[in-house]
Structures are given as C-alpha cells and as structure tokens.
One Martini backbone bead per residue (centre of mass of N, CA, C, O) as a GRO file, in nm:
protein
  252
    1MET     BB    1   1.136  -0.284   2.770
    2SER     BB    2   1.004  -0.267   2.484
    3THR     BB    3   0.847  -0.042   2.245
    4TYR     BB    4   0.532  -0.012   2.109
    5VAL     BB    5   0.427   0.151   1.801
    6TYR     BB    6   0.137   0.299   1.654
    7GLY     BB    7   0.151   0.628   1.700
    8ILE     BB    8   0.109   0.983   1.618
    9THR     BB    9   0.029   1.278   1.804
   10ALA     BB   10  -0.106   1.514   1.957
   11GLY     BB   11  -0.095   1.624   2.282
   12SER     BB   12  -0.421   1.711   2.259
   13HIS     BB   13  -0.529   1.447   2.237
   14PRO     BB   14  -0.757   1.247   2.311
   15ALA     BB   15  -0.829   1.022   2.524
   16LEU     BB   16  -0.809   0.702   2.589
   17PRO     BB   17  -0.927   0.427   2.686
   18ASP     BB   18  -0.935   0.255   2.953
   19GLY     BB   19  -0.762  -0.046   2.913
   20MET     BB   20  -0.650  -0.064   2.642
   21GLY     BB   21  -0.579  -0.300   2.396
   22GLY     BB   22  -0.326  -0.469   2.225
   23VAL     BB   23  -0.079  -0.637   2.172
   24GLY     BB   24  -0.085  -0.960   2.254
   25ASP     BB   25  -0.063  -1.260   2.492
   26PRO     BB   26  -0.167  -1.071   2.649
   27ALA     BB   27  -0.282  -0.769   2.624
   28GLN     BB   28  -0.140  -0.471   2.595
   29GLU     BB   29  -0.135  -0.176   2.742
   30VAL     BB   30  -0.231   0.130   2.649
   31ARG     BB   31  -0.031   0.426   2.596
   32VAL     BB   32   0.118   0.755   2.666
   33ILE     BB   33   0.370   0.962   2.515
   34LYS     BB   34   0.495   1.273   2.614
   35GLU     BB   35   0.631   1.551   2.394
   36GLY     BB   36   0.530   1.830   2.418
   37ASP     BB   37   0.318   1.849   2.125
   38LEU     BB   38   0.348   1.535   2.156
   39ALA     BB   39   0.245   1.186   2.085
   40ALA     BB   40   0.261   0.836   2.181
   41VAL     BB   41   0.127   0.530   2.092
   42VAL     BB   42   0.160   0.260   2.331
   43SER     BB   43   0.341  -0.039   2.433
   44ASP     BB   44   0.437  -0.316   2.515
   45ALA     BB   45   0.661  -0.554   2.384
   46PRO     BB   46   0.634  -0.849   2.281
   47GLU     BB   47   0.755  -1.147   2.266
   48GLY     BB   48   0.777  -1.273   1.956
   49LEU     BB   49   0.648  -1.102   1.743
   50ARG     BB   50   0.379  -1.170   1.517
   51PRO     BB   51   0.163  -1.163   1.223
   52LYS     BB   52  -0.108  -1.211   1.357
   53ARG     BB   53  -0.432  -1.156   1.333
   54ARG     BB   54  -0.483  -1.046   1.615
   55ASP     BB   55  -0.251  -0.827   1.604
   56LEU     BB   56  -0.335  -0.678   1.352
   57LEU     BB   57  -0.612  -0.592   1.466
   58ALA     BB   58  -0.508  -0.444   1.714
   59HIS     BB   59  -0.351  -0.229   1.564
   60GLN     BB   60  -0.595  -0.119   1.401
   61ASN     BB   61  -0.777  -0.049   1.646
   62VAL     BB   62  -0.597   0.163   1.774
   63LEU     BB   63  -0.595   0.351   1.528
   64ALA     BB   64  -0.901   0.390   1.506
   65GLU     BB   65  -0.943   0.511   1.787
   66THR     BB   66  -0.743   0.743   1.751
   67GLY     BB   67  -0.860   0.863   1.476
   68ALA     BB   68  -1.141   0.952   1.598
   69GLY     BB   69  -0.987   1.211   1.755
   70GLY     BB   70  -0.773   1.243   1.515
   71PRO     BB   71  -0.478   1.284   1.402
   72VAL     BB   72  -0.257   1.019   1.270
   73LEU     BB   73   0.054   0.856   1.273
   74PRO     BB   74   0.115   0.562   1.131
   75MET     BB   75   0.241   0.262   1.217
   76ARG     BB   76   0.368  -0.020   1.146
   77PHE     BB   77   0.375  -0.327   1.193
   78GLY     BB   78   0.642  -0.379   1.429
   79SER     BB   79   0.702  -0.117   1.584
   80VAL     BB   80   1.018  -0.072   1.758
   81SER     BB   81   1.152   0.040   2.068
   82PRO     BB   82   1.365   0.023   2.324
   83ASP     BB   83   1.205   0.273   2.470
   84ASP     BB   84   1.049   0.544   2.596
   85ALA     BB   85   1.291   0.739   2.573
   86ALA     BB   86   1.336   0.701   2.269
   87VAL     BB   87   1.069   0.810   2.180
   88ALA     BB   88   1.088   1.092   2.308
   89GLY     BB   89   1.349   1.174   2.160
   90VAL     BB   90   1.229   1.172   1.868
   91LEU     BB   91   1.003   1.371   1.915
   92ALA     BB   92   1.198   1.604   1.977
   93GLU     BB   93   1.384   1.590   1.722
   94ARG     BB   94   1.106   1.560   1.511
   95GLY     BB   95   0.871   1.762   1.569
   96ASP     BB   96   0.830   1.934   1.311
   97HIS     BB   97   0.774   1.702   1.120
   98PHE     BB   98   0.526   1.576   1.264
   99LYS     BB   99   0.348   1.830   1.257
  100GLU     BB  100   0.340   1.856   0.952
  101ARG     BB  101   0.212   1.574   0.900
  102LEU     BB  102  -0.047   1.619   1.060
  103ARG     BB  103  -0.148   1.848   0.884
  104ALA     BB  104  -0.135   1.699   0.601
  105LEU     BB  105  -0.325   1.434   0.713
  106ALA     BB  106  -0.569   1.575   0.770
  107GLY     BB  107  -0.853   1.416   0.648
  108LYS     BB  108  -0.692   1.154   0.551
  109VAL     BB  109  -0.652   0.878   0.321
  110GLU     BB  110  -0.584   0.546   0.205
  111TYR     BB  111  -0.529   0.408  -0.128
  112ASN     BB  112  -0.486   0.091  -0.270
  113VAL     BB  113  -0.348   0.007  -0.598
  114LYS     BB  114  -0.384  -0.284  -0.791
  115ALA     BB  115  -0.235  -0.452  -1.088
  116THR     BB  116  -0.343  -0.674  -1.348
  117HIS     BB  117  -0.354  -0.907  -1.594
  118ASP     BB  118  -0.553  -1.036  -1.827
  119GLU     BB  119  -0.427  -1.269  -2.014
  120GLU     BB  120  -0.625  -1.296  -2.252
  121ALA     BB  121  -0.678  -0.990  -2.299
  122VAL     BB  122  -0.379  -0.897  -2.346
  123LEU     BB  123  -0.319  -1.077  -2.590
  124HIS     BB  124  -0.534  -0.957  -2.768
  125ARG     BB  125  -0.419  -0.669  -2.759
  126VAL     BB  126  -0.138  -0.727  -2.869
  127MET     BB  127  -0.234  -0.832  -3.140
  128SER     BB  128  -0.394  -0.569  -3.228
  129GLU     BB  129  -0.128  -0.366  -3.186
  130ASN     BB  130   0.072  -0.592  -3.338
  131PRO     BB  131   0.153  -0.670  -3.654
  132GLU     BB  132   0.400  -0.858  -3.618
  133VAL     BB  133   0.272  -1.062  -3.431
  134ARG     BB  134   0.032  -1.129  -3.611
  135ALA     BB  135   0.193  -1.226  -3.861
  136LEU     BB  136   0.352  -1.458  -3.721
  137THR     BB  137   0.112  -1.614  -3.621
  138GLU     BB  138  -0.012  -1.670  -3.903
  139ALA     BB  139   0.237  -1.810  -4.024
  140ASN     BB  140   0.253  -2.042  -3.821
  141ARG     BB  141  -0.028  -2.152  -3.872
  142ALA     BB  142   0.015  -2.208  -4.179
  143ALA     BB  143   0.278  -2.398  -4.086
  144GLY     BB  144   0.180  -2.577  -3.840
  145GLY     BB  145   0.343  -2.372  -3.613
  146GLY     BB  146   0.624  -2.384  -3.692
  147GLY     BB  147   0.929  -2.338  -3.610
  148TYR     BB  148   1.133  -2.308  -3.352
  149ASP     BB  149   1.236  -2.018  -3.414
  150ASP     BB  150   0.955  -1.895  -3.461
  151ARG     BB  151   0.839  -1.958  -3.182
  152LEU     BB  152   1.055  -1.812  -3.021
  153ARG     BB  153   1.017  -1.533  -3.145
  154LEU     BB  154   0.721  -1.500  -3.066
  155GLY     BB  155   0.756  -1.526  -2.762
  156GLU     BB  156   0.946  -1.278  -2.732
  157MET     BB  157   0.749  -1.070  -2.850
  158VAL     BB  158   0.522  -1.107  -2.647
  159VAL     BB  159   0.676  -1.044  -2.389
  160ALA     BB  160   0.761  -0.757  -2.473
  161ALA     BB  161   0.473  -0.646  -2.521
  162VAL     BB  162   0.366  -0.694  -2.235
  163LYS     BB  163   0.573  -0.518  -2.086
  164ASN     BB  164   0.496  -0.257  -2.230
  165ARG     BB  165   0.200  -0.265  -2.137
  166GLU     BB  166   0.257  -0.249  -1.836
  167ALA     BB  167   0.395   0.029  -1.834
  168GLU     BB  168   0.159   0.183  -1.965
  169ASP     BB  169  -0.061   0.109  -1.759
  170ALA     BB  170   0.072   0.223  -1.506
  171ALA     BB  171   0.079   0.516  -1.612
  172GLU     BB  172  -0.229   0.544  -1.664
  173ILE     BB  173  -0.328   0.500  -1.379
  174GLN     BB  174  -0.181   0.735  -1.246
  175GLN     BB  175  -0.285   0.962  -1.435
  176ALA     BB  176  -0.593   0.915  -1.366
  177LEU     BB  177  -0.574   0.928  -1.030
  178GLU     BB  178  -0.406   1.174  -0.930
  179PRO     BB  179  -0.626   1.411  -0.948
  180ALA     BB  180  -0.799   1.257  -0.699
  181ALA     BB  181  -0.538   1.333  -0.531
  182ALA     BB  182  -0.288   1.457  -0.309
  183ALA     BB  183  -0.119   1.182  -0.338
  184VAL     BB  184   0.164   0.964  -0.436
  185SER     BB  185   0.277   0.611  -0.386
  186ALA     BB  186   0.515   0.386  -0.456
  187GLY     BB  187   0.541   0.067  -0.428
  188PRO     BB  188   0.671  -0.220  -0.406
  189GLU     BB  189   0.786  -0.451  -0.594
  190SER     BB  190   0.586  -0.731  -0.716
  191THR     BB  191   0.487  -1.023  -0.791
  192GLY     BB  192   0.212  -0.975  -1.032
  193TRP     BB  193   0.248  -0.658  -1.041
  194LEU     BB  194   0.220  -0.363  -1.241
  195ALA     BB  195   0.076  -0.215  -0.990
  196ASN     BB  196   0.168  -0.012  -0.679
  197LEU     BB  197  -0.055   0.219  -0.538
  198SER     BB  198  -0.070   0.513  -0.333
  199PHE     BB  199  -0.342   0.721  -0.207
  200LEU     BB  200  -0.412   1.048  -0.110
  201VAL     BB  201  -0.732   1.115   0.051
  202ASP     BB  202  -0.998   1.281   0.095
  203ARG     BB  203  -1.268   1.193   0.261
  204GLU     BB  204  -1.471   1.376   0.088
  205SER     BB  205  -1.333   1.232  -0.194
  206ALA     BB  206  -1.372   0.920  -0.206
  207GLU     BB  207  -1.599   0.879  -0.415
  208THR     BB  208  -1.445   1.003  -0.651
  209PHE     BB  209  -1.213   0.806  -0.654
  210ILE     BB  210  -1.376   0.545  -0.696
  211ALA     BB  211  -1.504   0.641  -0.962
  212THR     BB  212  -1.233   0.660  -1.113
  213VAL     BB  213  -1.159   0.365  -1.094
  214GLU     BB  214  -1.406   0.265  -1.256
  215GLU     BB  215  -1.326   0.408  -1.518
  216VAL     BB  216  -1.062   0.257  -1.556
  217ARG     BB  217  -1.182  -0.027  -1.563
  218LYS     BB  218  -1.368   0.019  -1.813
  219GLY     BB  219  -1.115   0.124  -2.001
  220HIS     BB  220  -0.960  -0.163  -1.883
  221PRO     BB  221  -1.045  -0.487  -1.943
  222HIS     BB  222  -0.735  -0.610  -1.913
  223LEU     BB  223  -0.779  -0.535  -1.611
  224ASP     BB  224  -0.696  -0.592  -1.260
  225LEU     BB  225  -0.852  -0.412  -1.006
  226ARG     BB  226  -0.736  -0.328  -0.669
  227VAL     BB  227  -0.899  -0.203  -0.373
  228HIS     BB  228  -0.770  -0.046  -0.068
  229GLY     BB  229  -1.012   0.089   0.155
  230PRO     BB  230  -0.970   0.275   0.399
  231LEU     BB  231  -0.654   0.393   0.522
  232PRO     BB  232  -0.402   0.452   0.679
  233PRO     BB  233  -0.122   0.673   0.598
  234TYR     BB  234   0.147   0.493   0.569
  235SER     BB  235   0.288   0.603   0.286
  236PHE     BB  236   0.304   0.922   0.435
  237VAL     BB  237   0.517   0.817   0.652
  238GLU     BB  238   0.793   0.873   0.786
  239PRO     BB  239   1.021   0.771   0.970
  240GLY     BB  240   1.024   0.706   1.309
  241PRO     BB  241   1.043   0.592   1.658
  242SER     BB  242   1.099   0.322   1.480
  243GLU     BB  243   1.138  -0.029   1.414
  244PRO     BB  244   1.080  -0.281   1.235
  245ALA     BB  245   1.024  -0.583   1.242
  246GLU     BB  246   1.094  -0.869   1.134
  247PRO     BB  247   0.999  -1.033   0.884
  248ALA     BB  248   0.696  -1.237   0.853
  249GLU     BB  249   0.487  -1.475   0.838
  250THR     BB  250   0.160  -1.521   0.836
  251ASP     BB  251  -0.052  -1.607   1.089
  252ASN     BB  252  -0.361  -1.766   1.197
   0.00000   0.00000   0.00000
C-alpha cells in the first residue's frame, strides 16, 4: 500500500499520541518512519483520496499536533510515496538538506498575502494618475460618448493603465512586507489576484508583520488585501519524499 506523508521531523522529535488518526474514512493510523537523524510522519494512503474537508482538516491536525512538539517540514495535502521504504530512502538520500531546512524553519510560520484591486477605486486612481486617460474621457463625454474608435482607444488605455498599476502595486506590497519577514516566496499566478505572496515569519514577530500589513492596507485603499495565517511553512519546503496526488476539486 502507498504511504501518505504529512511531514518530516528530527528523529528525536517527541512521540505522537497513540492511535492518532489521519486522512481516510475510517481514519488511517498515523505512524513514524525513522531514518538516521530524521523521521517522517506518515499513514497508509487511502484509495481514491480527494481533498474533502474532513481529510484536509485531518492533514492540518496531524501537522498541528506534530508542530506542537518542535519543528516540522510540512508536506502539502495529497503527498504520497510508493511505500515506507521509498520514504526512508529519500530521508537518507536528502538527509543533509532536510536537517538544514528544519534548522532554518524552526520557530517560523507562513503568512500568505493575496491582493486584488477594488475596481471602482483603482479606476479612480488610474484617472487621477494618467492625464491622457483623463483627457480622452472628458473629450468623449463632451462629444456625447465619443465615436467607436475613441471609445475603443479609451478602453485599451484604461486596461493598459490598470495592468501597469497591478504590477506596481504587487512590487510595492512585496517591498513593504519583505523587511518584516525572514523570506518571501511568490505563489503561482492565478486569475483575479495581482499578488500572491507567502512570507516566512518568526512566531515572535507575527504581530509586527500583521501590523505592517495593516499599514500597507491603509496606504493603498484601492487594494483588497487578504491575509491567511499563521500556516505551516509549506512554501519554504522544497520537494520531499513524496509526490502530490493529482489535483482535484474540493468536495464538501
């Protein structure tokens, strides 16, 4: 049977509670695979695993319980290895790397920051910052809406100006928040977000980071900033002894 991997810890990590359940229905019992100075927190991998709410929460709960006892390198939901031996083999092969990551991530959490534009507010800002857009808008208004070519040109100018504003805002967000974090990782581009950034933050500095986010929010009223965290530092763990399962839509 395939092995589901939750995370990697030091071999000296405190023992987990007996009979702790993980993903699956019924819940698969969590166990530990030790190899040298490292250990992997695992369970059997259920057949046909999909990201249902119950299993997502089970994955998070195992990591939370493990993290309470010390540093853990979290694997993303759906990380599966062919068997226990394969997990142990990668722990042995990449032991130095995993130990370095455990040291680097000790006492740190992840905050994910996503940003979008408030449509009305950003259009107002584009108008105020771009004299050419403003002039053409006023000319079209004076001409009763303007001709087709004028309207088309105005639309193209506005789209270009908004895209430029998106790039500038994304850079400003990262520049403002990066000094309050130990590291930053850009997430995959996705429709609707002008910025998708993950920040590695010392637990003791979390309040300072959140306060900095609030300063950015106040200074950029045309932005909608969303912060998720504290999270396990998923974005700062390089690929480990497992491969994610095929992506699937979340089921309720």
